[in-house]
Short mmCIF file of C-alpha atoms and ligand atoms in Angstrom, two decimals:
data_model
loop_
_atom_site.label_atom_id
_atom_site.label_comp_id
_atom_site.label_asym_id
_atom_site.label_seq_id
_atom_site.Cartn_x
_atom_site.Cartn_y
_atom_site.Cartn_z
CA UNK A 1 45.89 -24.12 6.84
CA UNK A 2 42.62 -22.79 5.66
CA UNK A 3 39.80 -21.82 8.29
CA UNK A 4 36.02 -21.90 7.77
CA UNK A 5 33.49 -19.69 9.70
CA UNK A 6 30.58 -21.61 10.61
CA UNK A 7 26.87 -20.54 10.55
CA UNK A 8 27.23 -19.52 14.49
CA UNK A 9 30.94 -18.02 14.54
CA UNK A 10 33.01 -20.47 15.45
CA UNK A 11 36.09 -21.12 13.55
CA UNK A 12 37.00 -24.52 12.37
CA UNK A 13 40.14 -25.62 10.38
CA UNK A 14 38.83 -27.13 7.08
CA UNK A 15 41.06 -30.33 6.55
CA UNK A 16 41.01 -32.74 9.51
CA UNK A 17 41.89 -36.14 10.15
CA UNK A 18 39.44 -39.06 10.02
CA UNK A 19 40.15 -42.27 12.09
CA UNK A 20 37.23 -44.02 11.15
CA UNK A 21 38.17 -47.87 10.85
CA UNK A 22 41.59 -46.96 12.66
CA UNK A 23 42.16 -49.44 15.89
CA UNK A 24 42.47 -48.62 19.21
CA UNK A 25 46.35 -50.05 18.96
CA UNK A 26 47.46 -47.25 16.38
CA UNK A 27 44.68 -44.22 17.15
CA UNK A 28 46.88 -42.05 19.26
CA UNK A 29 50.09 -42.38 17.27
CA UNK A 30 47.68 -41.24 14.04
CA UNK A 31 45.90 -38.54 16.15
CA UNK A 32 49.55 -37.11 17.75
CA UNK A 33 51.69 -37.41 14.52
CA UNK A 34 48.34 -35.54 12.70
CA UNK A 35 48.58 -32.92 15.07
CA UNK A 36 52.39 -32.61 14.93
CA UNK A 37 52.14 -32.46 11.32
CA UNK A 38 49.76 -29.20 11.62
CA UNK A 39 46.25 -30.56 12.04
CA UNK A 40 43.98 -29.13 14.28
CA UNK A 41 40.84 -31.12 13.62
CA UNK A 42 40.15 -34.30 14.68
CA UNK A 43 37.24 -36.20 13.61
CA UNK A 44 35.90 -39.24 15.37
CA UNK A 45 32.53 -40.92 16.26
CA UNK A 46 31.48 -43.11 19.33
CA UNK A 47 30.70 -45.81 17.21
CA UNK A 48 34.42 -45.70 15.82
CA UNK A 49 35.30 -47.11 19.37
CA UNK A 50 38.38 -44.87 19.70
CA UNK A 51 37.40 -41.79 21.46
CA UNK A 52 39.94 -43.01 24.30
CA UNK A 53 42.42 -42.79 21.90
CA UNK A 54 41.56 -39.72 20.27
CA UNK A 55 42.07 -37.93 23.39
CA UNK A 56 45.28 -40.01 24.24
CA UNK A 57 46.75 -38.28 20.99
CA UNK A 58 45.71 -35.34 21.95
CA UNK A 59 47.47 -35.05 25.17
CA UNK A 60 50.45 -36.63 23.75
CA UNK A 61 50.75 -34.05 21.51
CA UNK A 62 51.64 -31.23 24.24
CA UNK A 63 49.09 -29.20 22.49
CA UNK A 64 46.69 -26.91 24.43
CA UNK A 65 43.06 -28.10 24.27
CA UNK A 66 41.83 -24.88 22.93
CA UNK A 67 44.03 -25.89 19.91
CA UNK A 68 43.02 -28.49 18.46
CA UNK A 69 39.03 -28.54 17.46
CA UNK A 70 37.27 -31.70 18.15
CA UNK A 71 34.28 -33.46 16.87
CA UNK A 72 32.60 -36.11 17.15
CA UNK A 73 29.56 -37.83 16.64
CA UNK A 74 26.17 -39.61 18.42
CA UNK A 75 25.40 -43.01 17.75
CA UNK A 76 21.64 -44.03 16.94
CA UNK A 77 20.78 -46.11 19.72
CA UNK A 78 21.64 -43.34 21.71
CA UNK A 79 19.06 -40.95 20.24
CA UNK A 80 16.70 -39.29 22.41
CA UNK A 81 16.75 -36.44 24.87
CA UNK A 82 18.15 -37.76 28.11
CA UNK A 83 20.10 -40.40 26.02
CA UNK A 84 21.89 -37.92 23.98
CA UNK A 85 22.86 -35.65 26.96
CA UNK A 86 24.40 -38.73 28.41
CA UNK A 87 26.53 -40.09 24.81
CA UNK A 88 27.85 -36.45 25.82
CA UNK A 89 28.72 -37.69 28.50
CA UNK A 90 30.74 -40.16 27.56
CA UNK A 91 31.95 -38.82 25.00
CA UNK A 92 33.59 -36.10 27.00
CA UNK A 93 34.81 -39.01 29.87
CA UNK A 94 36.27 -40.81 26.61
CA UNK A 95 38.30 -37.87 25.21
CA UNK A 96 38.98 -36.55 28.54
CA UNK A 97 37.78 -32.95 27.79
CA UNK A 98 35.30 -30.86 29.04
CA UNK A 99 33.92 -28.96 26.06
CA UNK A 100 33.34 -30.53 22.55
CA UNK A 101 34.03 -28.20 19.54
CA UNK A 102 31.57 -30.08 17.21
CA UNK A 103 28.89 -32.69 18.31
CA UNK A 104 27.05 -34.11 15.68
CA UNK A 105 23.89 -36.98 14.98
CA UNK A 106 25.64 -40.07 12.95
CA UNK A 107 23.33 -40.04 10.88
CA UNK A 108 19.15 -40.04 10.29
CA UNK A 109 17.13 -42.89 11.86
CA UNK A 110 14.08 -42.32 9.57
CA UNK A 111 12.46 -44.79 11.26
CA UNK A 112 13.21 -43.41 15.02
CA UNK A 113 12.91 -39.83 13.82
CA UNK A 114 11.08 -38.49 16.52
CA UNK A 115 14.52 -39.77 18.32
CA UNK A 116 16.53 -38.00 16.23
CA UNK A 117 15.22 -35.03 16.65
CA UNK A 118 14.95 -35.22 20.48
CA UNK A 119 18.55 -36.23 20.18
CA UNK A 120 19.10 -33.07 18.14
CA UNK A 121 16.68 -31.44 20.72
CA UNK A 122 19.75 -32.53 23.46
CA UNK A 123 22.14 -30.98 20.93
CA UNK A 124 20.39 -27.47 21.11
CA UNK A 125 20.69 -27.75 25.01
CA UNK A 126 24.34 -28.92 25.19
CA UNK A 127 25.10 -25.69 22.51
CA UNK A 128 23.09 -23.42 25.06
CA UNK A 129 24.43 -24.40 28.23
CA UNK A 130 27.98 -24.06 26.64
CA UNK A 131 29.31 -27.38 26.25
CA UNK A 132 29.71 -27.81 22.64
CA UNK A 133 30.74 -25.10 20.57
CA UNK A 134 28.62 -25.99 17.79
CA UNK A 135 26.64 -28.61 16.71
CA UNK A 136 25.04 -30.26 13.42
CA UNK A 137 24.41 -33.53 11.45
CA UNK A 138 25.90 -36.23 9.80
CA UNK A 139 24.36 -38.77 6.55
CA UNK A 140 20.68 -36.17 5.91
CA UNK A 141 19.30 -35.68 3.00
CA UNK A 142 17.84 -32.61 1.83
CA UNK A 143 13.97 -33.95 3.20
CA UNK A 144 16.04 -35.12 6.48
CA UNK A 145 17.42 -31.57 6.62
CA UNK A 146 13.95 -30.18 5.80
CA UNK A 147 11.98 -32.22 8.61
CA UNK A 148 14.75 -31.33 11.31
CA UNK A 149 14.66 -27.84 10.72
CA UNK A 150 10.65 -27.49 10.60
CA UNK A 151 10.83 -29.01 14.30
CA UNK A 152 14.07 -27.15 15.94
CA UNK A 153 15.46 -24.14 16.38
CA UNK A 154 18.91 -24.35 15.48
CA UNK A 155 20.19 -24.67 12.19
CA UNK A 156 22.92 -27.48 11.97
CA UNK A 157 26.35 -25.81 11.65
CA UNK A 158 27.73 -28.84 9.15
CA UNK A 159 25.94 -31.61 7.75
CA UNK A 160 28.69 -34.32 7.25
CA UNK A 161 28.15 -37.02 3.85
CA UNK A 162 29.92 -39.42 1.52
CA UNK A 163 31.29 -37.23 -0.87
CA UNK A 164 34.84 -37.86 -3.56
CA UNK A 165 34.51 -37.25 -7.22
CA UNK A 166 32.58 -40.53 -7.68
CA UNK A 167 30.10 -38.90 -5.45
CA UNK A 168 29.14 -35.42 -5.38
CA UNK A 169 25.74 -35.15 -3.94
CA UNK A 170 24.73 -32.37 -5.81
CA UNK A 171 21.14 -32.08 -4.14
CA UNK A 172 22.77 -32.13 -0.82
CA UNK A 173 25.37 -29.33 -1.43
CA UNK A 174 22.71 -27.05 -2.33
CA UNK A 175 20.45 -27.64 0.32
CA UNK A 176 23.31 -27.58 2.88
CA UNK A 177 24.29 -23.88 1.16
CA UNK A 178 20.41 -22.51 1.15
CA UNK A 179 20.43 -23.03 4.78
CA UNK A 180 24.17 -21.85 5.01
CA UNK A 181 25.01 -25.13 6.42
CA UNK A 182 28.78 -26.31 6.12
CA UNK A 183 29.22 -29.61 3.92
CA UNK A 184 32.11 -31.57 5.05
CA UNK A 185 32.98 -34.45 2.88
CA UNK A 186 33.10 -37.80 4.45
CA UNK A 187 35.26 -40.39 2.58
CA UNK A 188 37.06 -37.02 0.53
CA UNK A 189 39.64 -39.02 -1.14
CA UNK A 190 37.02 -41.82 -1.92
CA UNK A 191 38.16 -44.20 0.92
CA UNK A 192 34.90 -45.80 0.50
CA UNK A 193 35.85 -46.75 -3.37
CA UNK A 194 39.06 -48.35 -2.27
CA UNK A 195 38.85 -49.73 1.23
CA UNK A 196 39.13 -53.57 2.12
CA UNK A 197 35.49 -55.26 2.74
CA UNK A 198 33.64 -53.05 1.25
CA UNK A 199 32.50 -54.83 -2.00
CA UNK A 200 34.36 -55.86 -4.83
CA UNK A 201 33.42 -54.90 -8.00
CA UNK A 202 34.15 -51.27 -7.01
CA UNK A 203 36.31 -49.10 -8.97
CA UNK A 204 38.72 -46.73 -7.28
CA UNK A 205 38.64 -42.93 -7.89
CA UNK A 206 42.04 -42.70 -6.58
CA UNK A 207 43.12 -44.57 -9.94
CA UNK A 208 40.52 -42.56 -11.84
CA UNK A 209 42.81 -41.24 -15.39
CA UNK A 210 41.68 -38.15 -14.97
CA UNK A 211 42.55 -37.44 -11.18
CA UNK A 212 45.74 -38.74 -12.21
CA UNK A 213 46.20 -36.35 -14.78
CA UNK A 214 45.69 -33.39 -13.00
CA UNK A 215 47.55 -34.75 -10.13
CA UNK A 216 50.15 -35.36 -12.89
CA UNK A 217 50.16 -31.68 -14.17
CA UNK A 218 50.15 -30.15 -10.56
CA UNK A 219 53.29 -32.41 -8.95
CA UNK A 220 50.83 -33.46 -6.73
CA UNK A 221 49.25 -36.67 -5.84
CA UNK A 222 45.37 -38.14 -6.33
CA UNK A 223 44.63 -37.78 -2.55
CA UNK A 224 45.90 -33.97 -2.88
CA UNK A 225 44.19 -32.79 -5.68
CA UNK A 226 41.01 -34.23 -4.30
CA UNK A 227 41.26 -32.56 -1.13
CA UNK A 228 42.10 -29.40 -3.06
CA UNK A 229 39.17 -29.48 -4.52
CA UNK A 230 37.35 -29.71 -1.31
CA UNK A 231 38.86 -26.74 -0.25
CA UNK A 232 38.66 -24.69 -3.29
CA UNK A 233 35.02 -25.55 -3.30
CA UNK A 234 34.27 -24.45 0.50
CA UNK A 235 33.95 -27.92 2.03
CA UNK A 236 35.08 -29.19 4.96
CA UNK A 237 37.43 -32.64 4.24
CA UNK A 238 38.58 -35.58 6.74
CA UNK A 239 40.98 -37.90 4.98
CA UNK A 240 41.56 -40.62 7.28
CA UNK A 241 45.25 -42.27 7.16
CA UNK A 242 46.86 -44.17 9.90
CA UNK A 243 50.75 -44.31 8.11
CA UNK A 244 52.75 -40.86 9.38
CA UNK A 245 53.66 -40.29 5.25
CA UNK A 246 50.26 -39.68 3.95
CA UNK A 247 49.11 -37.91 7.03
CA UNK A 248 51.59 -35.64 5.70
CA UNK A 249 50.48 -36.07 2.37
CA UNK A 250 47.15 -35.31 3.06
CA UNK A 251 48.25 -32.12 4.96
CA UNK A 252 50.46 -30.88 1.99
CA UNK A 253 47.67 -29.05 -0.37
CA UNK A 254 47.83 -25.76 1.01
CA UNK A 255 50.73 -24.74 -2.21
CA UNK A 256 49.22 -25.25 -5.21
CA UNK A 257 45.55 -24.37 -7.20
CA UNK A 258 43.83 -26.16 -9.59
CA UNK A 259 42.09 -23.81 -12.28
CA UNK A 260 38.99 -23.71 -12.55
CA UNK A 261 38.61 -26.43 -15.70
CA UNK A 262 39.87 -28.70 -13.33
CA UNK A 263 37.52 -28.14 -10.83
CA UNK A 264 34.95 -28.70 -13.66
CA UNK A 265 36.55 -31.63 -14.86
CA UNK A 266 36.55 -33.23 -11.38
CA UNK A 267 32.79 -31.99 -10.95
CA UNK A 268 32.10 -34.51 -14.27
CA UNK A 269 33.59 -37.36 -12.55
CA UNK A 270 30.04 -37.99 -10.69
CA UNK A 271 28.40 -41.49 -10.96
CA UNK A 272 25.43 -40.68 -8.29
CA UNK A 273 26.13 -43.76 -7.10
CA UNK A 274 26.41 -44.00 -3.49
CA UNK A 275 28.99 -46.79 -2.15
CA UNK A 276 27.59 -45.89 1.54
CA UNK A 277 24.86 -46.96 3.58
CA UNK A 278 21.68 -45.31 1.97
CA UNK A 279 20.70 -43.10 4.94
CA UNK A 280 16.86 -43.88 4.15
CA UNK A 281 17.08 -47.47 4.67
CA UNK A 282 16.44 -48.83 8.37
CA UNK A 283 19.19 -51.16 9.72
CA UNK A 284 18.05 -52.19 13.22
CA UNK A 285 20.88 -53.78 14.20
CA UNK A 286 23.16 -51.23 13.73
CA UNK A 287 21.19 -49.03 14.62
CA UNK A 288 21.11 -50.89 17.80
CA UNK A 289 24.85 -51.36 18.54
CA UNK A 290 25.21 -50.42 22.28
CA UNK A 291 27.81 -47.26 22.77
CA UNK A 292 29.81 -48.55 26.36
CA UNK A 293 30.12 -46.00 29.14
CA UNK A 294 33.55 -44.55 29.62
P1 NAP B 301 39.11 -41.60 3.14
O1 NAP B 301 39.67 -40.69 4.15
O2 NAP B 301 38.62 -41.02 1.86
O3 NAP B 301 40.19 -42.73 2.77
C1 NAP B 301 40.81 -43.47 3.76
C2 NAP B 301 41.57 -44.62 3.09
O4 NAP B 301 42.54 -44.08 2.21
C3 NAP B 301 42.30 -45.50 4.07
O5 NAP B 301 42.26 -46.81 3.55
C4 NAP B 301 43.72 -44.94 4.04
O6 NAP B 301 44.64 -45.94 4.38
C5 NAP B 301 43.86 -44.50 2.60
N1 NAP B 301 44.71 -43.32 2.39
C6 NAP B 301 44.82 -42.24 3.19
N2 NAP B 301 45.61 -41.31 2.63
C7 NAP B 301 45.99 -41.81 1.43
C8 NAP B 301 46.81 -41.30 0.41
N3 NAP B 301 47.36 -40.11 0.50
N4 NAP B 301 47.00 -42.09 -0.68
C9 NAP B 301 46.44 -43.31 -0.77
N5 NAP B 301 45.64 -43.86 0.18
C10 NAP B 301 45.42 -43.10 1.27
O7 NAP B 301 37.92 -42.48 3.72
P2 NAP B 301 37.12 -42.59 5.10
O8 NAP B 301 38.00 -43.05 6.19
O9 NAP B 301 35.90 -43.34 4.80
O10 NAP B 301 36.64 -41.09 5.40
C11 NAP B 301 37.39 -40.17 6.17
C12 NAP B 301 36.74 -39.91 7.50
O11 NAP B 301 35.38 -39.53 7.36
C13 NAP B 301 36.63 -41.15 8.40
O12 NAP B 301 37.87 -41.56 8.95
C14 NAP B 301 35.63 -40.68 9.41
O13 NAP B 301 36.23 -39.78 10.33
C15 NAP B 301 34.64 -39.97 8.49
N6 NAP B 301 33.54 -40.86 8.02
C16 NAP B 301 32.27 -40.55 8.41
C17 NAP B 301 31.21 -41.33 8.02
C18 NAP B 301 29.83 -40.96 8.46
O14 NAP B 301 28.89 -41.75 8.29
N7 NAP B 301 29.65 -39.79 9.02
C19 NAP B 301 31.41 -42.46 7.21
C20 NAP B 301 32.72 -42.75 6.81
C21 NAP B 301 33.75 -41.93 7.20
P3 NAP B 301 45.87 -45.70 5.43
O15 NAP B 301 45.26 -45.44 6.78
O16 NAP B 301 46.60 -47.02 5.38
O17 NAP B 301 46.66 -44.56 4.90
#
């Protein structure tokens, strides 16, 4: 297990499981074999629709609360002041907790950014009064980052973006380490290259030659090394896996290194082509999807 120290203290385990896309059905089996595999960090999101579940895991588990770190995520059409303190609200009802370790804004609504940062505004407040342990952003770009922080007071703990070989924002890293802002790598073993639905004529990085290579020389698998690299780099990484043997697989990087050529080499594997949702562009109706009370 490898811990980070965010920008206001708090501890978080680096790797963490991702259940975006996972169902309701199989949710808490993926979130209590996670945990009984060694993860501590869960990451989910209202809009995921499984917060329920998340925190059925969770108890299943047997774990103590203060264990396991959880985070999870604002939906857009619940931006605003009073609207974000009550998606906290839920949130909490959903999980069944009373403190959230990491609250963060899906994403940028450019065009409702006066929302978003009264949402964030309702972040600051919900860090103050206690109830989340730290809070930050999801999907900004560096100008995103730039117009938040000219307006609030609290710099983001972790700024969470599509990011697997294929796509290494760059621009984003370094902003996000200027303001000593945690990346944490959405899609880290390039889900988004791979996954059903998403497009066709994609081209997966998990059977990228050279990720098998070094996979290869290491014993190791594609998903491994490229959480590795995650790790050696300093960023935060939520594989998301629903079948018990590669949540274990996923776990399993914490006995081997790559060198630093490989690093390099993986570094080189960037297209700067997103396969995500362009964070600038306005989608209304998504945007729009109503988050249900508990
Ligand atoms: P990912 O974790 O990179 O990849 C997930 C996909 O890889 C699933 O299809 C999974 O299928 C498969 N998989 C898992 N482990 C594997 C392995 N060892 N070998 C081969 N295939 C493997 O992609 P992601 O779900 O997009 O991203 C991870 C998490 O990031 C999400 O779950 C969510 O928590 C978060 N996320 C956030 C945003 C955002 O906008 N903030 C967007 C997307 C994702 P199985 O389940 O069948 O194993």
């Amino acid at each position: 297990m490898i811990n980070v120290t965010l920008n206001n203290g708090v501890v978080m385990p680096a790797l963490g499981l991702g259940v975006f896309q996972s169902s309701p059905e199989v949710t808490a089996d993926a979130v209590a074999t996670a945990l009984s595999t060694g993860y501590r960090h869960i990451d989910t999101a209202a809009a995921y629709r499984n917060e329920r579940q998340v925190g059925e895991g969770l108890r299943r588990s047997g774990l103590d609360r203060s264990e396991v770190f959880l985070e999870t995520k604002v939906w857009v059409s619940d931006y605003g002041f009073e609207a974000t303190l009550r998606a906290f609200d839920k949130a909490t009802r959903k999980l069944g907790v009373e403190q959230l370790d990491l609250l963060i804004l899906h994403q940028p609504a450019p065009s409702r950014f006066d929302a978003t940062v009264a949402a964030y505004t309702a972040l600051e407040k919900l860090r103050a009064d206690g109830q989340v342990r730290a809070i930050g952003v999801s999907n900004f770009m560096p100008d995103h980052l730039a117009e938040l922080m000219k307006r609030t007071t609290v710099v983001p703990a972790v700024n969470q973006v599509e990011l697997h070989p294929y796509f290494t924002q760059p621009a984003v890293q370094k902003a996000d380490s200027e303001h000593g802002i945690l990346t944490q790598a959405w899609s880290p073993i390039g889900g988004i290259t791979f996954y059903p639905g998403w497009g066709e004529q994609r081209r997966s990085v998990m059977d990228d030659p050279a990720v098998g290579a070094i996979a290869r020389a290491h014993g190791k698998s594609p998903a491994q090394v490229m959480l590795r690299w995650h790790l050696q780099q300093g960023r935060s990484a939520i594989p998301k896996s629903t079948n018990p043997q590669r949540i274990a697989e996923n776990f399993d990087v914490f006995d081997f290194s790559l060198a630093d050529d490989e690093l390099v080499m993986l570094d080189a594997l960037d297209t700067g082509v997103r396969h995500g949702p362009d964070p600038d562009i306005n989608r209304a109706d998504v945007f729009d999807m109503v988050i249900p009370d508990a």
